[in-house]
Coordinates of C-alpha atoms in Angstrom, one line a residue:
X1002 CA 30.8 -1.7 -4.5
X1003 CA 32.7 -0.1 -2.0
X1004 CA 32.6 0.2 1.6
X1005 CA 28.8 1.8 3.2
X1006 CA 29.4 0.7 6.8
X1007 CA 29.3 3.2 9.5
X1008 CA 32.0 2.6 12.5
X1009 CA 30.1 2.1 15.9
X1010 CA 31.8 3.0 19.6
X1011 CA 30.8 1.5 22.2
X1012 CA 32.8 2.1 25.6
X1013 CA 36.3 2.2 24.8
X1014 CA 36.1 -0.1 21.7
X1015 CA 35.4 1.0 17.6
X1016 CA 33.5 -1.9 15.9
X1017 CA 33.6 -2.0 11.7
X1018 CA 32.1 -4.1 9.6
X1019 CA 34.4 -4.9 6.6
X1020 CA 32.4 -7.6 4.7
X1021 CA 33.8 -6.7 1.0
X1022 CA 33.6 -9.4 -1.8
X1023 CA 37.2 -9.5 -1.5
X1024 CA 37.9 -9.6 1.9
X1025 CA 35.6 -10.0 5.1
X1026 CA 35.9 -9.3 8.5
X1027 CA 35.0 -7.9 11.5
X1028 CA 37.2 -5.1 13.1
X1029 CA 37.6 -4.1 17.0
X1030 CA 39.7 -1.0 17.5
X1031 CA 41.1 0.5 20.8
X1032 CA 39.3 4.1 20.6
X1033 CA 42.4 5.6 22.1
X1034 CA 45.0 4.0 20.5
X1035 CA 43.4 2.7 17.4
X1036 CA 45.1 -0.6 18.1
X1037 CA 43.4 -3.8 16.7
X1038 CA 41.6 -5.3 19.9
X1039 CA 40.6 -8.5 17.5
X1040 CA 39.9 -9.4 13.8
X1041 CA 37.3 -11.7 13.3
X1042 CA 37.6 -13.1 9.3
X1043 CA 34.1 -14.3 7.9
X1044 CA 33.7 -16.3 4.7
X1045 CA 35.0 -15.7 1.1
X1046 CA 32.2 -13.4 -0.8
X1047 CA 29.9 -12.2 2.4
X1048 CA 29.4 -8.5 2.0
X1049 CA 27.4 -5.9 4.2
X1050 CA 26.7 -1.8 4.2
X1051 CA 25.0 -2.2 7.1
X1052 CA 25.8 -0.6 10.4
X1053 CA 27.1 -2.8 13.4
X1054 CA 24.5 -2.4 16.1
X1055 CA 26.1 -3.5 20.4
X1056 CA 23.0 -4.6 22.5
X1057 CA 23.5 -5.2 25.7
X1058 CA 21.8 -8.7 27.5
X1059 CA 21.8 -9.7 30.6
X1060 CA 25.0 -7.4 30.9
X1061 CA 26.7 -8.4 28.2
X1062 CA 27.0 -7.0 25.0
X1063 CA 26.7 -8.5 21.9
X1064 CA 27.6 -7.1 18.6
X1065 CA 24.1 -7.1 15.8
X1066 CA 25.6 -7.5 12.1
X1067 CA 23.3 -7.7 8.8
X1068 CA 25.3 -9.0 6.3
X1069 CA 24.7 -11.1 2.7
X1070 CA 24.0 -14.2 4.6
X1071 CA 21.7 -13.3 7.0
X1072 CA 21.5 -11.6 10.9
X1073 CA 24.1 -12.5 13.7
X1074 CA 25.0 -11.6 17.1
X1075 CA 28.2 -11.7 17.8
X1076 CA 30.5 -11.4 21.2
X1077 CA 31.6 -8.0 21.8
X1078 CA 35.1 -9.2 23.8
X1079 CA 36.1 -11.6 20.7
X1080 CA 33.9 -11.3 17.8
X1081 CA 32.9 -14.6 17.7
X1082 CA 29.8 -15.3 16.3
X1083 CA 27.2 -16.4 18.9
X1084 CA 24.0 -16.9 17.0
X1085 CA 22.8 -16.2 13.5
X1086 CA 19.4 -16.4 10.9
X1087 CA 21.0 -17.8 7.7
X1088 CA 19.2 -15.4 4.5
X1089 CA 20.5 -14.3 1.6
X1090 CA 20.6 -11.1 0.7
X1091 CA 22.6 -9.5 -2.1
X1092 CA 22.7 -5.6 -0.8
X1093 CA 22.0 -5.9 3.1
X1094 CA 21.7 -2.4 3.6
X1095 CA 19.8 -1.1 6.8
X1096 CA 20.8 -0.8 10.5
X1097 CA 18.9 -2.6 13.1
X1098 CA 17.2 -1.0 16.4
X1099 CA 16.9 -2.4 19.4
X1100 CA 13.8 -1.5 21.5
X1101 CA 11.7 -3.2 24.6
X1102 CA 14.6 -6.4 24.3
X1103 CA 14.1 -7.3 20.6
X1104 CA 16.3 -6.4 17.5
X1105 CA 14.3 -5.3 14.6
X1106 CA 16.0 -6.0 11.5
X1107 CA 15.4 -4.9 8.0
X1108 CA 17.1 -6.9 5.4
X1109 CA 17.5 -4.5 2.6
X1110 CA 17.6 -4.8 -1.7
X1111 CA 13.6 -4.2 -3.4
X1112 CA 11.3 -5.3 -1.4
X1113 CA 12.9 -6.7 2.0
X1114 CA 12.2 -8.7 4.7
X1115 CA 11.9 -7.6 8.1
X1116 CA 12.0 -9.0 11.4
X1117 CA 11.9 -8.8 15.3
X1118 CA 14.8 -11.1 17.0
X1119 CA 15.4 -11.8 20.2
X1120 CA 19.1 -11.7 21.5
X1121 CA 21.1 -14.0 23.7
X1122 CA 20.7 -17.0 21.4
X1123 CA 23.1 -19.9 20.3
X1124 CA 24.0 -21.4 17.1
X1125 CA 20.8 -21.3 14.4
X1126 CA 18.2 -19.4 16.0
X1127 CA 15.4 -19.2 13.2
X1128 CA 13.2 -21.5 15.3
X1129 CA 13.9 -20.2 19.0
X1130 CA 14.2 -16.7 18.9
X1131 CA 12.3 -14.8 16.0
X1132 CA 9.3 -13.4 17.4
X1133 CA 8.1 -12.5 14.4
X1134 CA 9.1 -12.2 10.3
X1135 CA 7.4 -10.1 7.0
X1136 CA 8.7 -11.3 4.1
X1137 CA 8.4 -8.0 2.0
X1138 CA 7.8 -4.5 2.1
X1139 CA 10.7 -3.0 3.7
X1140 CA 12.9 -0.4 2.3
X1141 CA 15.7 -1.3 0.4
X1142 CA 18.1 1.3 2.1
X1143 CA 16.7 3.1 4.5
X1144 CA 16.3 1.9 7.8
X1145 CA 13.8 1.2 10.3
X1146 CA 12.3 3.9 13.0
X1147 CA 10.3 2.8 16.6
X1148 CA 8.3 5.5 17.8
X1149 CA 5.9 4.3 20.4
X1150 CA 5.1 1.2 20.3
X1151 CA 5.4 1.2 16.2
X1152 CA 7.6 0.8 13.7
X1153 CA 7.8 3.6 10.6
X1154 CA 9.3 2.9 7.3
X1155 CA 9.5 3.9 3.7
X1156 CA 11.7 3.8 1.0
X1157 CA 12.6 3.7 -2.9
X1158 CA 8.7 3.7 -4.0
X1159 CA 7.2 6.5 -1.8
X1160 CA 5.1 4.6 0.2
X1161 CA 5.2 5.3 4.0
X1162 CA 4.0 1.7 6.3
X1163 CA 3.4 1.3 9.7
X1164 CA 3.6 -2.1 11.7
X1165 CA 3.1 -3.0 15.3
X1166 CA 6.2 -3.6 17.0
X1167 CA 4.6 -6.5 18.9
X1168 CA 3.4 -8.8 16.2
X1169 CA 4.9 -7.1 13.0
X1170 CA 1.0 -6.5 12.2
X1171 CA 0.9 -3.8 9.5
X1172 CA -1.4 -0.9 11.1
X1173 CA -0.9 1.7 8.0
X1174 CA 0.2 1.7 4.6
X1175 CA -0.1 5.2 1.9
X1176 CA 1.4 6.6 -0.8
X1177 CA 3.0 10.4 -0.2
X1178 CA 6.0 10.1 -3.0
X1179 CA 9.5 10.5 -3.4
X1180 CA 12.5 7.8 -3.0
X1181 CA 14.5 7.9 0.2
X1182 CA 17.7 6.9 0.8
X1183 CA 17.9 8.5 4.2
X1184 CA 16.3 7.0 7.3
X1185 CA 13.5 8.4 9.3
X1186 CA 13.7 10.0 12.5
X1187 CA 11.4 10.5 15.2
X1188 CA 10.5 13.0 17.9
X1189 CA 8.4 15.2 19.9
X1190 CA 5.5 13.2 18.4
X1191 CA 6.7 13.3 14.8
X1192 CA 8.4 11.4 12.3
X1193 CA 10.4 13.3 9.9
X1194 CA 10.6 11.5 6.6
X1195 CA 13.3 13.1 4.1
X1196 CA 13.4 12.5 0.1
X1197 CA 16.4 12.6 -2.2
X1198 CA 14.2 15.6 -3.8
X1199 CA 14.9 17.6 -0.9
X1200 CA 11.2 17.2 0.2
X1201 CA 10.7 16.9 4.9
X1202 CA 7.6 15.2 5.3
X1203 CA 6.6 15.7 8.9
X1204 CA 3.8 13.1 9.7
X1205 CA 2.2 13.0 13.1
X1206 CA 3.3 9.4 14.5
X1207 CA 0.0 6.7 15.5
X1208 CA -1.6 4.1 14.1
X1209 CA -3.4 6.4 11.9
X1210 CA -0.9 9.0 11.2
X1211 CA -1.7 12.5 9.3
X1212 CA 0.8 14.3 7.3
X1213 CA 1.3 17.6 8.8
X1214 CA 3.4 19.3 6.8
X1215 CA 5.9 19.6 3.5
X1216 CA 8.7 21.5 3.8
X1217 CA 11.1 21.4 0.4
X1218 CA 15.3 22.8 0.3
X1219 CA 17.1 23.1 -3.1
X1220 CA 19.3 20.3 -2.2
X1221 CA 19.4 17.0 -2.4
X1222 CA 19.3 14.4 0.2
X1223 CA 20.8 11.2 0.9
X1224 CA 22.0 11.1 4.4
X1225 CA 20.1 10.4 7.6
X1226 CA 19.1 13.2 9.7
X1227 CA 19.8 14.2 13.4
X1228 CA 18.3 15.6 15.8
X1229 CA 19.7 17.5 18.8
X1230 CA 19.2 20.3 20.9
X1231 CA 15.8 21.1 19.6
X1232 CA 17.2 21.1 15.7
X1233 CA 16.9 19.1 13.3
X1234 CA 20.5 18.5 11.1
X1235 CA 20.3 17.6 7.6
X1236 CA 23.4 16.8 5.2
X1237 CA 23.1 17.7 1.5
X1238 CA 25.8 17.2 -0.9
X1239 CA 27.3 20.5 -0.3
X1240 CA 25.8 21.7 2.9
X1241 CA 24.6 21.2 6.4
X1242 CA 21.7 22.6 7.5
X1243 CA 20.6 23.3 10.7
X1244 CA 16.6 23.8 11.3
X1245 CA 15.2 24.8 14.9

């Protein structure tokens, strides 16, 4: 497999994750200049299509990385790992969030596990600092959504849950079809949900949540969504689309 991670900027630095099977490491780049800030190598065979995710604690940031052998945080002036939650995982796919001072992670591949981690910890923090862990039901390459006090998935099998943020509690689970590669979005009360059919479900957001509407383009999709401005901007294979 190739490479799936998005770049990240945060002030004036670019963060990569470049975990290939046959070579692994994490990039810093001067946004300006493009010049290599640091290189941090990580072991022989660790791979990742995640995301990086910066967090900031306690005024300093630290650097959220999902990889093939589990979560870490990592210092954002050197790249040095700081703490980690040793997992395997052989397709770590989704981008963490960061709401209310905890790191929800989604591992990716089948049925994942997911998790809500609190930053600023040292070495192994499996027993210190995970305030709470499912171990299945996530997507295996979408990522995670908070809306309120909730957290909104679904992926390859068409089924939408629904967990409290707090206590990873599981608040609403249905069916509504479709596989989705892209991740949710959330807004004005909504969450937009968008299948590779071309299918926006629009699903008022609580703990009971309603489907409100279907809306269906010729086109498929398989990036994320973004909303700005009052639109909502999806990417097909051959077109953006723009929809107020």
């Amino acid at each position: 497999c190739g490479h799936g991670s998005s770049p990240t900027v945060y002030r004036d630095l670019l963060i990569l994750i470049c975990y290939h099977e046959s070579q692994s490491y994490l990039l810093s780049l001067d946004t300006r200049t493009g010049a290599v800030r640091w290189k941090v190598d990580a072991a022989d065979g660790v791979t990742s299509y995640s995301t990086p995710l910066v967090v900031e604690v306690d005024g300093r940031p630290e650097i959220i990385v999902n990889s093939s052998v589990g979560v870490s945080g990592h210092d954002l002036t050197t790249g040095a790992r700081l703490w980690h939650i040793e997992e395997a995982n052989r397709f770590p796919i989704p981008m963490p969030l960061f709401q209310n001072g905890l790191i929800y992670a989604s591992r990716g591949y089948r049925s994942s596990p997911f998790m809500a981690v609190r930053p600023g910890g040292r070495g192994n923090v499996a027993g210190s600092h995970v305030a709470w862990r499912s171990p299945s039901g996530a997507p295996y390459v979408s990522s995670l959504v908070y809306y309120d006090n909730l957290i909104y998935m679904v992926g390859d099998v068409g089924v939408l849950t629904v967990v409290d943020a707090a206590t990873g509690a599981r608040v609403h689970q249905e069916r509504i079809g479709g596989v989705y590669s892209a991740s949710p979005v959330a807004g004005d009360g909504k969450i937009y949900l968008l299948s590779e059919d071309g299918e926006t479900i629009v699903v008022a957001a609580g703990r009971t949540p309603r489907i409100l509407a279907r809306n269906r383009i010729a086109a498929r999709q398989l990036a994320s969504p973004a909303i700005a401005g009052g639109r909502l901007f999806i990417r097909s294979d051959d077109a953006l689309y723009a929809i107020g």
